[in-house]
Coordinates of C-alpha atoms in Angstrom, one line a residue:
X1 CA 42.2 22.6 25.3
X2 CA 43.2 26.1 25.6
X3 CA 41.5 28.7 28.0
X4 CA 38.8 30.7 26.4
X5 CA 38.3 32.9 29.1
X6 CA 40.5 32.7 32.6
X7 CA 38.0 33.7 35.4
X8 CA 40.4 36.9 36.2
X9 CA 39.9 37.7 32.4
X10 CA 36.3 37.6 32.7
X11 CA 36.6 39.7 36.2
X12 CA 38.7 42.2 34.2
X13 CA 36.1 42.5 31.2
X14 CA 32.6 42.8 33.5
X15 CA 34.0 44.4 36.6
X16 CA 32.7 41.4 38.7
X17 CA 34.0 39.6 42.2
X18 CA 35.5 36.5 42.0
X19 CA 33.8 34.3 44.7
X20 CA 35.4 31.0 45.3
X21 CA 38.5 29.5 43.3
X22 CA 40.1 31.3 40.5
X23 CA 38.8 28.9 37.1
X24 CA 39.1 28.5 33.4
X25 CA 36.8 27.9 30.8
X26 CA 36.6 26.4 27.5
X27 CA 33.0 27.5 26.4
X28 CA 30.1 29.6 27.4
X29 CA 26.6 29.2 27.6
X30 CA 23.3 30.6 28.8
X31 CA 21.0 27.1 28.5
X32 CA 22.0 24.7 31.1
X33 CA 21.4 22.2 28.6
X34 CA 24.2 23.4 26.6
X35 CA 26.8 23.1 29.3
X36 CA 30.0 20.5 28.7
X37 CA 32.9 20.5 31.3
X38 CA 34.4 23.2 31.5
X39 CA 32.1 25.5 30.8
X40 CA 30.8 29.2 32.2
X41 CA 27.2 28.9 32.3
X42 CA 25.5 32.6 32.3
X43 CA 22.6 32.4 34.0
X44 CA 20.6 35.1 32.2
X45 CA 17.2 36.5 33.9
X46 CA 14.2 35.9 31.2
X47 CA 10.2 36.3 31.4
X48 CA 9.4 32.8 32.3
X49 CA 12.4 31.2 33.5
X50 CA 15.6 32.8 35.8
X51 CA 18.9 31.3 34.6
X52 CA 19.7 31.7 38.3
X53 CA 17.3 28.4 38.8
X54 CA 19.5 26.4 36.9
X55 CA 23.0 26.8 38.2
X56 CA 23.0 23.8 40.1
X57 CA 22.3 21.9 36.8
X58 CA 24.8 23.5 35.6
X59 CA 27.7 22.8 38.1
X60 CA 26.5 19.6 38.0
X61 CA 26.7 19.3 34.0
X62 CA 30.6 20.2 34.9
X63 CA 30.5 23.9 34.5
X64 CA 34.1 25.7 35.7
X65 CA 32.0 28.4 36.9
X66 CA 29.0 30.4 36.7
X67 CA 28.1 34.6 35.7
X68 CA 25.6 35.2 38.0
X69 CA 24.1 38.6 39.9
X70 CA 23.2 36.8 43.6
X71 CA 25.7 34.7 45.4
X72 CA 25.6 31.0 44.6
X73 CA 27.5 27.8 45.9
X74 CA 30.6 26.8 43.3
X75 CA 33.0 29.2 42.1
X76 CA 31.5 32.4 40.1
X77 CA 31.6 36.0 39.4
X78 CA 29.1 38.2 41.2
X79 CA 27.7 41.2 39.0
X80 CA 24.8 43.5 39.3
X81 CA 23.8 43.0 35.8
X82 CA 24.2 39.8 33.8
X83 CA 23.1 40.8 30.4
X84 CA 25.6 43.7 30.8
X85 CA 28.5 41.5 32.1
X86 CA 27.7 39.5 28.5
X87 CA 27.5 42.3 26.6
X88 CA 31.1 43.6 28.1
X89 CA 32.4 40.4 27.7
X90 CA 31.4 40.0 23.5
X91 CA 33.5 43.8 23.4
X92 CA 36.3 42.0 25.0
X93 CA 36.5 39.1 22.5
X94 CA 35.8 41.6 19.9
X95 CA 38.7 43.8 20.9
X96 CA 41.0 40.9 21.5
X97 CA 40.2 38.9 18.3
X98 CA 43.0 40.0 15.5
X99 CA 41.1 38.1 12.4
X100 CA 38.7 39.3 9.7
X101 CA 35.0 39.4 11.0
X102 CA 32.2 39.1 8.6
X103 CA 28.7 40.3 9.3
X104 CA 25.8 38.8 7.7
X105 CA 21.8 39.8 7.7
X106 CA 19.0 40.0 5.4
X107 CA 15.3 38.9 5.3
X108 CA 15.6 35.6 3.7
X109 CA 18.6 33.3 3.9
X110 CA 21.0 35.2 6.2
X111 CA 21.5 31.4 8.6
X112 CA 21.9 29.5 5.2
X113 CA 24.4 32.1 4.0
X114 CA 26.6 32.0 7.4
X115 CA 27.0 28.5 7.4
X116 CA 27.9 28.7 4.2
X117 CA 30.3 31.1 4.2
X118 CA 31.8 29.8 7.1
X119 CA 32.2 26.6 5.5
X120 CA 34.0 28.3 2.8
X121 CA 36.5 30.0 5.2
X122 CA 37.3 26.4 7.0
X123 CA 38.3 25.0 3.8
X124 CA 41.1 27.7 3.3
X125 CA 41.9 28.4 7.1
X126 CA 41.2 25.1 8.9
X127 CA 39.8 25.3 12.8
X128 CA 40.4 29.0 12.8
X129 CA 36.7 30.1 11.3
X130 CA 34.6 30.8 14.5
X131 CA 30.5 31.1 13.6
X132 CA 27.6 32.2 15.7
X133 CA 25.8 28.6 16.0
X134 CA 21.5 28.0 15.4
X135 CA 20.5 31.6 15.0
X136 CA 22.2 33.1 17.7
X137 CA 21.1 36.8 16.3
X138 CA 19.6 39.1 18.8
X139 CA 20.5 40.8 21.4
X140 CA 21.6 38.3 23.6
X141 CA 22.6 35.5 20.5
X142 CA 25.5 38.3 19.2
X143 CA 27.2 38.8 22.6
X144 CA 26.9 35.2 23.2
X145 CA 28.3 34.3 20.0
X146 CA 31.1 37.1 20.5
X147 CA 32.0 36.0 24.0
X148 CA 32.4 32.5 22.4
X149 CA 34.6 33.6 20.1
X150 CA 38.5 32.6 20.5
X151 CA 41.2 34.6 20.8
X152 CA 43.3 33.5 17.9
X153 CA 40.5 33.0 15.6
X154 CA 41.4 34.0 11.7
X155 CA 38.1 34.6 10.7
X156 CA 34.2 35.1 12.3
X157 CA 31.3 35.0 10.8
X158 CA 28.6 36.4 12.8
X159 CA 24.7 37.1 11.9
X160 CA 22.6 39.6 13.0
X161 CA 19.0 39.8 13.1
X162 CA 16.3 42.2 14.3
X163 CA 12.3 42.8 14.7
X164 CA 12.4 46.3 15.1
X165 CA 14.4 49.5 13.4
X166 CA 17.6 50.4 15.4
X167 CA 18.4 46.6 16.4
X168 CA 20.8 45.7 13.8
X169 CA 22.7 49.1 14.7
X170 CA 23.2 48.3 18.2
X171 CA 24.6 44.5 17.1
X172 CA 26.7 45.8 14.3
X173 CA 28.6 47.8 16.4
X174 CA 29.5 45.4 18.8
X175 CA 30.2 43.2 16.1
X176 CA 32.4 45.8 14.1
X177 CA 32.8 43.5 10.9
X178 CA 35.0 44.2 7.9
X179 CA 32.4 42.8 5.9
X180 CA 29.2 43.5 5.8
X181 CA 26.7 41.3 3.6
X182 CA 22.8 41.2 3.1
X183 CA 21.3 38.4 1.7
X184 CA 17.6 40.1 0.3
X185 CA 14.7 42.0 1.5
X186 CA 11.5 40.8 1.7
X187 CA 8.5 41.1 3.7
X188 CA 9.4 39.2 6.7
X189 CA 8.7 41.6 9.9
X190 CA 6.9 44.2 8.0
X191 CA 4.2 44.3 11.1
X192 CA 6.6 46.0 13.0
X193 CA 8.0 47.8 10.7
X194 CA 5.3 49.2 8.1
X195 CA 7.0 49.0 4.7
X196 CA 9.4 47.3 2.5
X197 CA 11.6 50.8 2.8
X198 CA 11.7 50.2 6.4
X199 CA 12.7 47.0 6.4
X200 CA 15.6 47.7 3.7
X201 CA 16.8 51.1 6.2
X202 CA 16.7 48.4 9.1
X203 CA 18.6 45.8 7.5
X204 CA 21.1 48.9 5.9
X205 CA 21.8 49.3 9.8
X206 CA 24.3 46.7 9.2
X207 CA 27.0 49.0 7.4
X208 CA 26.9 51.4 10.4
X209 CA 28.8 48.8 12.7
X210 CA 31.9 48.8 9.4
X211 CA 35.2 49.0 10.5
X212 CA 37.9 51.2 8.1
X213 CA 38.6 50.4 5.0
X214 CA 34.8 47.9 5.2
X215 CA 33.0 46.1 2.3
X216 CA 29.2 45.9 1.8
X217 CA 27.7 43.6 -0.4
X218 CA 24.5 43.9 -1.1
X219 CA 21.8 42.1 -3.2
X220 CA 21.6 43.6 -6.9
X221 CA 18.2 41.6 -7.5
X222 CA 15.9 44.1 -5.4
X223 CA 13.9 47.3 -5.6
X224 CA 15.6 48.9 -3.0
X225 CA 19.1 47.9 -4.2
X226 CA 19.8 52.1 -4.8
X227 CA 18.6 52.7 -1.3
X228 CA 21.2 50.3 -0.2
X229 CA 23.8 51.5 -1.9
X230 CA 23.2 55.3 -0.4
X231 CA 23.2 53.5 2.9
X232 CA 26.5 51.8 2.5
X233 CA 28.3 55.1 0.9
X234 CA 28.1 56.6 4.2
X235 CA 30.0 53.7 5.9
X236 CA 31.5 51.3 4.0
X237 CA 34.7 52.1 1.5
X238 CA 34.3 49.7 -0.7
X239 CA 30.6 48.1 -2.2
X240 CA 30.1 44.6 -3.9
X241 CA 27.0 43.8 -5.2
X242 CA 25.9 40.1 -6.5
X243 CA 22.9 38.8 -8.3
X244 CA 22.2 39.5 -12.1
X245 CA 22.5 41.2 -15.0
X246 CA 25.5 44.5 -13.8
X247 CA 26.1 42.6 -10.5
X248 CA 29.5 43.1 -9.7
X249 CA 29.5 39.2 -8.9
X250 CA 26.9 37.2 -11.0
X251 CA 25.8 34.1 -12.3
X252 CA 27.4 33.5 -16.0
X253 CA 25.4 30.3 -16.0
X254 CA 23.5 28.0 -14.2
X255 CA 22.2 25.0 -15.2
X256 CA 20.9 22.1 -12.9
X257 CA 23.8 19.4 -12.0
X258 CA 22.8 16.2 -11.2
X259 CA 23.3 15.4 -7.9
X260 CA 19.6 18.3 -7.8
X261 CA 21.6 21.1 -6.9
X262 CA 23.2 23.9 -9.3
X263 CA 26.7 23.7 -11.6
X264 CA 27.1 27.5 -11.6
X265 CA 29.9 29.5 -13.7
X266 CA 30.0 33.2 -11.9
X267 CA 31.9 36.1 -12.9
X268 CA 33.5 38.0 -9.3
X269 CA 35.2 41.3 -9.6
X270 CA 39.2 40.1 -10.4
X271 CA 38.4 36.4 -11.6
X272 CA 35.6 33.8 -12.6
X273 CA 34.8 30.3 -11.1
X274 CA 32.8 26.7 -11.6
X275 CA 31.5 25.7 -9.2
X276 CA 29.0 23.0 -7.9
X277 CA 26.3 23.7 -5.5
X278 CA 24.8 20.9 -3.4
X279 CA 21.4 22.6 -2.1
X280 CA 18.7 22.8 -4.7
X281 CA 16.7 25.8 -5.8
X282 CA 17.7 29.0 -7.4
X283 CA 17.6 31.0 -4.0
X284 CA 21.0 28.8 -3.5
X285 CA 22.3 30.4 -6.8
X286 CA 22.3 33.4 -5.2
X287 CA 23.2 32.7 -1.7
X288 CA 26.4 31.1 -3.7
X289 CA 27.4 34.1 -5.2
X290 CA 27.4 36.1 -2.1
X291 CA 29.1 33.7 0.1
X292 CA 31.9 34.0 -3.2
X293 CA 31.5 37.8 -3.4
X294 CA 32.4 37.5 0.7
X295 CA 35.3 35.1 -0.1
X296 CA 36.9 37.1 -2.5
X297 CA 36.4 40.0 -0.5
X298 CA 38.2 38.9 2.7
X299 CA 41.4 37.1 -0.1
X300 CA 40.6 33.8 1.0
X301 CA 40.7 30.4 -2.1
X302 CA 37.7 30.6 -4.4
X303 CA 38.4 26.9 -5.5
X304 CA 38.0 25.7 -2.2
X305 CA 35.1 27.7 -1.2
X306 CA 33.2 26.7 -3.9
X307 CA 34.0 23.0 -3.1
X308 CA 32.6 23.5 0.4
X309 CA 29.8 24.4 -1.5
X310 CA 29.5 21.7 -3.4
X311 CA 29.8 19.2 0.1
X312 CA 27.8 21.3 2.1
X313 CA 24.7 19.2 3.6
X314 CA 21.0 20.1 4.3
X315 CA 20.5 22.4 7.4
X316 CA 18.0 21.4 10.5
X317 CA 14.9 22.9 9.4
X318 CA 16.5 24.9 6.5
X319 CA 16.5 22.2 3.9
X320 CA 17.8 19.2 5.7
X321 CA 16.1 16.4 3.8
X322 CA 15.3 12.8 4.9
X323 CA 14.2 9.5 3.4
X324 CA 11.8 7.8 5.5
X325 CA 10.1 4.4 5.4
X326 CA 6.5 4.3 4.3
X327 CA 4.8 1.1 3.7
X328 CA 5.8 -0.6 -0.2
X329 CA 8.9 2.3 0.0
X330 CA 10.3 5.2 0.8
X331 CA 9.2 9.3 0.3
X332 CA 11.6 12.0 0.7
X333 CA 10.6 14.6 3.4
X334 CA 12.3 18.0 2.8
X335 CA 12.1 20.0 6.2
X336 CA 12.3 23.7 5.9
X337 CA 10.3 24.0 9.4
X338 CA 12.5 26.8 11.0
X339 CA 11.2 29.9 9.6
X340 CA 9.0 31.0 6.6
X341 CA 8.3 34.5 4.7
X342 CA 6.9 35.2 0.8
X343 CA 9.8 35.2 -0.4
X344 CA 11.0 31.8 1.2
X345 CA 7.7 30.3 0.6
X346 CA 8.0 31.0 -3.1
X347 CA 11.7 29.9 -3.5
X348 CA 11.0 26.2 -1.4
X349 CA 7.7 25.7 -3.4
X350 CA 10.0 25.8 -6.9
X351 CA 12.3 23.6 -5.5
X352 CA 9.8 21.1 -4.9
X353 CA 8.3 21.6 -8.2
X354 CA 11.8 21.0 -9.5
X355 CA 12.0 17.7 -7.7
X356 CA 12.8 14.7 -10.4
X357 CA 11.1 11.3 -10.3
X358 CA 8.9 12.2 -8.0
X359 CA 5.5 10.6 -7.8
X360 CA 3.7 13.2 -6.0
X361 CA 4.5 16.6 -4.4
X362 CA 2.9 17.2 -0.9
X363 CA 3.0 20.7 0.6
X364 CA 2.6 20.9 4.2
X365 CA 2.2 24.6 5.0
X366 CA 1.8 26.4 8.0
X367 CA 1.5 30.3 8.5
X368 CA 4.1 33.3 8.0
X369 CA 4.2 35.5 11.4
X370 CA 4.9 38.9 11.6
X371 CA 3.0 40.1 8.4
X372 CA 0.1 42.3 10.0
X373 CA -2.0 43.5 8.0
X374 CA -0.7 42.4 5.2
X375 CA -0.8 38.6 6.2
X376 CA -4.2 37.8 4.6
X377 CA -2.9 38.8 1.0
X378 CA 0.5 37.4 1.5
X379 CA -0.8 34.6 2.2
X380 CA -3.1 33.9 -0.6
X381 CA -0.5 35.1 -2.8
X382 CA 1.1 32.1 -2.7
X383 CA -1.5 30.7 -4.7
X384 CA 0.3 31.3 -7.9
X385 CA 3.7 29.7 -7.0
X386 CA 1.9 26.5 -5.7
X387 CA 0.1 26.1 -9.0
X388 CA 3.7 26.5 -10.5
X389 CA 5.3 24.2 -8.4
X390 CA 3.0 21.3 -9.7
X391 CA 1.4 20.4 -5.9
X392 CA -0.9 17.5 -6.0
X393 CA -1.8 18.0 -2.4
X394 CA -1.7 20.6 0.2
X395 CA -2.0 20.3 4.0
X396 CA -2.9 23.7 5.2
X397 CA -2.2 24.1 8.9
X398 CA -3.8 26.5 11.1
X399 CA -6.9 28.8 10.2
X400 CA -4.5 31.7 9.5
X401 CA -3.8 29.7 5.9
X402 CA -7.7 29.9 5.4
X403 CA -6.5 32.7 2.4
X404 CA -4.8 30.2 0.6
X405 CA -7.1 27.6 0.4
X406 CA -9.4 30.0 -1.3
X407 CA -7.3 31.4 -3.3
X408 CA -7.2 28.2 -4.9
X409 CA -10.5 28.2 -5.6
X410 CA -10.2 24.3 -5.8
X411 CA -7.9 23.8 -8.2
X412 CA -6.0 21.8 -6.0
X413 CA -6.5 18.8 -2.9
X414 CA -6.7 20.3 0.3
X415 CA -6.7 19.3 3.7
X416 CA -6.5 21.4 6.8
X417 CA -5.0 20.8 10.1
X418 CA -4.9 22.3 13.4
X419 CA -1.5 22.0 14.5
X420 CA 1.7 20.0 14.0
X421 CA 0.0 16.7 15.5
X422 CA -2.8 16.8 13.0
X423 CA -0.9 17.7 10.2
X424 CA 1.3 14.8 10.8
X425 CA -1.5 12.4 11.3
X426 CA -3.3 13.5 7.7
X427 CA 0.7 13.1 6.4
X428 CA 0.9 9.8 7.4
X429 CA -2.7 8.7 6.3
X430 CA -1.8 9.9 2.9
X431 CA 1.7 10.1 2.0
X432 CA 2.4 6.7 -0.6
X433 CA 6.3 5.7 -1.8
X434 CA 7.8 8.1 -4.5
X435 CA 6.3 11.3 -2.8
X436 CA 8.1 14.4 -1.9
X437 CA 6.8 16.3 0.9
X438 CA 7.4 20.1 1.8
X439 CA 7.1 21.0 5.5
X440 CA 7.4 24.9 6.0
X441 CA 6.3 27.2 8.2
X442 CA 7.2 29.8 10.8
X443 CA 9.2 28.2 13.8
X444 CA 6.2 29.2 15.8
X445 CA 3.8 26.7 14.5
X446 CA 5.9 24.2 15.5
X447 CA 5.9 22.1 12.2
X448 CA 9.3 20.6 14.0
X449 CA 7.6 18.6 15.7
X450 CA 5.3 17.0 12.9
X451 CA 9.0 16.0 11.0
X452 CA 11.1 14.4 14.0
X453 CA 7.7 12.4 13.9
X454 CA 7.4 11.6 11.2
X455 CA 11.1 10.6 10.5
X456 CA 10.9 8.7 14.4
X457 CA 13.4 10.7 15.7
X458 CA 15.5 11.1 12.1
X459 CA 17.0 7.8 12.7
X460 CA 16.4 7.4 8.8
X461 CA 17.2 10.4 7.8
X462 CA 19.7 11.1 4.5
X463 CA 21.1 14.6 3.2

C-alpha cells in the first residue's frame, strides 16, 4: 500500500522531532480503537481521557508510529501541541492534494448528502473519491479527515459542522473547497445561536473557505434562501440552487418507485436526468438533487451518479433499516437513532406514514437537544406530523417529550420510557409481525442502544 505520510513528511509539516526509527504510514487515527497496522495513532489530549494513555494500545494494535507531545517508547514525533501538529498536517494534505474538493454542511442531511455524493463520484472516478468517515465535522473530525486524505486523490468530499457562529469559517478554510453545498436550515442548534438568521449566517460561513473560480449551492426551498445567496456573492463565482419551483436544479417529477424509494426526472442547469432513488421519503428527493447539482458542478457522469443513487443502502443510524424476528413473523425496524431536529423529525415521520403493507406504525421517539427555549414548543409541534403519519403507537422516551404527549391530547397510544433500556423493553412487549417501527432521536439519548438490542447485535438485519 502506498505511504500516506513518511514520518520525515509528517516532521516537515508539524515541525516535530523524530524519536526512534524513521517510519511510514498508511492511515491516521486519534481512537486507539481505530488503529490497523500501519497506522499513526494521534494521541489527542481530551476532558476525560489523554490519548497519551493509550499509546501502548496503540503500538500494540500495530501502529508505525505515534504524534504525541511527551516522549514515549516506539518510534514517534515529539511536538508541544498535538491538536496543532493535526491541524498543520490537514493544511499539508490540503496543499498537496491536486483534485476537486467538495464541502458539504447544513442543518439536516449534510452526513446523508456526503455519502451520497461521494458515492456518486466513485462510480465515475473509481478509488480516487476520498470522504470524511462517521461525522468527522468539528474541529478535530476536519483535520483528521484532511490529514487522512491521499495525495493523488481526484476528488474529496468533506463535511463541516458547527455549534456556535464562526466554526464553519475556521473549517472552510482549511478545507478550501471548490464546491460549496448546504443541504437546509432548520432549527437544529438554535440554543446557541438565538435565531433561524443566525443559524443560516453560520451555515453561509461555508462559502468563506471557496477557492477561485468556487460554486455554492444552496437550498431554494427556504426562507432564508435570499440571505444565502448575498452570503455566497461575496465569495463564490458561480451559485446553484436546487429544490422547487425556479431552482436552478429541480424535481420535474417524482413519483414513488417501487422498490419505496423515489423514480425522480430533474431538470440541472445544461441537461435533465431519470433517475432512481433507493432511500425513502421526500427529504431524499431533495438530498438527490443536490448531490446531482454537485455532480454536474464538479463535470463528473450524471448517469452514473444517479445509479449510485439508486444502489445506495441505509446508513447506521440514518435510515439503515432491519428485519428482525418477532414471534409468528417479522417487523421492519427503521433506525434513524443518530441525530434528530424539527425538520428531520417531520421528514422520518412521513416516511413511515408512507410505509406499504404495514400492519402498524410504532414511533419510538426520544428528545431533540440543543433547542433552548424553544424545545418545549418544538417539541409538541410534532404533534401535527405524527397524526399525519398515521401512528398507532408512540413510545415517548425521556420526560423532555412530556410536550408531545399532550399535545396529543389522547388521540393517540402512548407509552413513556425512561431511557433506551425501557423503551426497548415496552418495544418488545408490544411490537407484533407486519409492524414498522421508527427509532429517532438525538445521538445523546442513546436510542442506539435500544436498536442493536433489539436486532441482537443486527445479525438479522436487511437494507
Amino acid at each position: 500500500m502506498t505511504a500516506l505520510w513518511t514520518s520525515d513528511e509528517i516532521v516537515a509539516a508539524t515541525g516535530g522531532k523524530l524519536i526512534g526509527a524513521s517510519f511510514e504510514v498508511v492511515g491516521v487515527a486519534f481512537d486507539s480503537r481505530e488503529i490497523e497496522p500501519g497506522f499513526l495513532f494521534v494521541a489527542m489530549p481530551g476532558t476525560v481521557y489523554d490519548g497519551h494513555q493509550f499509546v501502548a494500545k496503540a503500538i500494540a494494535s500495530g501502529a508505525a508510529g505515534v504524534l504525541v507531545s511527551q516522549a514515549v517508547d516506539g518510534p514517534h514525533i515529539l511536538v508541544a501541541d498535538v491538536p496543532a501538529a493535526l491541524t498543520a498536517m490537514a493544511v499539508e494534505a490540503r496543499r498537496r492534494m491536486k483534485g476537486t474538493v467538495l464541502g458539504v454542511t447544513g442543518s439536516v442531511g449534510k452526513t446523508s448528502t456526503k455519502e451520497a455524493l461521494a458515492a456518486a463520484l466513485e462510480r465515475f472516478s473509481p478509488h480516487k473519491v476520498h470522504r470524511s468517515v462517521k461525522s468527522y465535522n468539528n474541529h478535530t473530525g476536519v483535520p483528521l479527515s484532511l490529514a487522512r486524505m491521499p495525495r493523488d486523490s481526484r476528488y474529496a468530499v468533506l463535511e463541516m459542522g458547527m455549534n456556535n457562529a464562526g466554526e464553519i469559517a475556521a473549517l472552510t478554510r482549511l478545507v478550501r473547497p471548490h464546491v460549496a453545498l448546504i443541504t437546509a436550515i432548520a432549527s437544529a442548534h438554535i440554543e446557541n445561536l438565538g435565531s433561524m438568521e443566525a443559524i443560516a449566517d453560520a451555515k453561509a460561513e461555508i462559502f468563506e473557505g471557496l477557492e477561485p473560480d468556487g460554486v455554492a449551492i444552496i437550498p431554494e426551498d427556504t426562507p432564508h434562501r435570499d440571505r444565502l445567496l448575498k452570503a455566497a456573492r461575496r465569495w463564490a463565482d458561480r451559485i446553484v440552487t436546487f429544490g422547487s419551483g425556479e431552482a436552478d436544479v429541480s424535481a420535474l417529477h417524482a413519483v414513488r418507485a417501487d422498490n419505496g424509494g423515489s423514480l425522480v426526472t430533474a431538470r440541472l442547469v445544461e441537461s435533465e436526468v431519470t433517475y432512481t432513488i433507493a432511500q425513502r421519503g421526500d427529504h431524499w428527493v431533495s438530498n438527490s438533487l443536490a448531490v446531482l447539482a454537485a455532480v454536474e458542478a464538479v463535470g463528473a457522469d450524471l448517469a452514473v451518479a444517479g445509479l449510485a443513487l439508486a444502489e445506495m443502502g441505509g446508513l447506521k443510524g440514518r435510515g439503515e433499516r432491519h428485519m428482525l424476528d418477532v414471534d409468528g413473523g417479522q417487523y421492519l425496524l427503521i433506525d434513524e437513532s443518530y441525530n434528530a431536529n424539527p425538520a428531520s423529525m417531520a421528514a422520518t415521520l412521513k416516511s413511515l406514514g408512507a410505509e406499504r403493507d404495514v400492519k402498524r406504525r410504532i414511533a419510538v421517539l426520544g428528545p431533540m437537544r440543543e433547542l433552548g427555549e424553544k424545545a418545549a414548543e418544538l417539541h409538541a409541534g410534532l404533534a401535527e406530523a405524527v397524526r399525519e403519519a398515521g401512528i398507532d403507537h408512540l413510545i415517548l422516551v425521556h420526560a423532555d417529550m412530556r410536550p408531545l404527549e399532550d399535545a396529543l391530547d389522547g388521540d393517540i397510544i402512548v407509552d413513556r420510557a425512561e431511557g433506551p433500556d425501557d423503551a426497548a423493553e415496552l418495544l418488545a412487549r408490544i411490537v407484533e409481525p407486519g409492524d414498522a417501527v421508527l427509532v429517532k432521536a438525538s445521538n445523546s439519548i442513546g436510542l442506539a442502544k435500544l436498536v442493536e438490542r433489539m436486532a441482537g447485535g443486527l445479525a438479522t438485519c436487511s437494507t
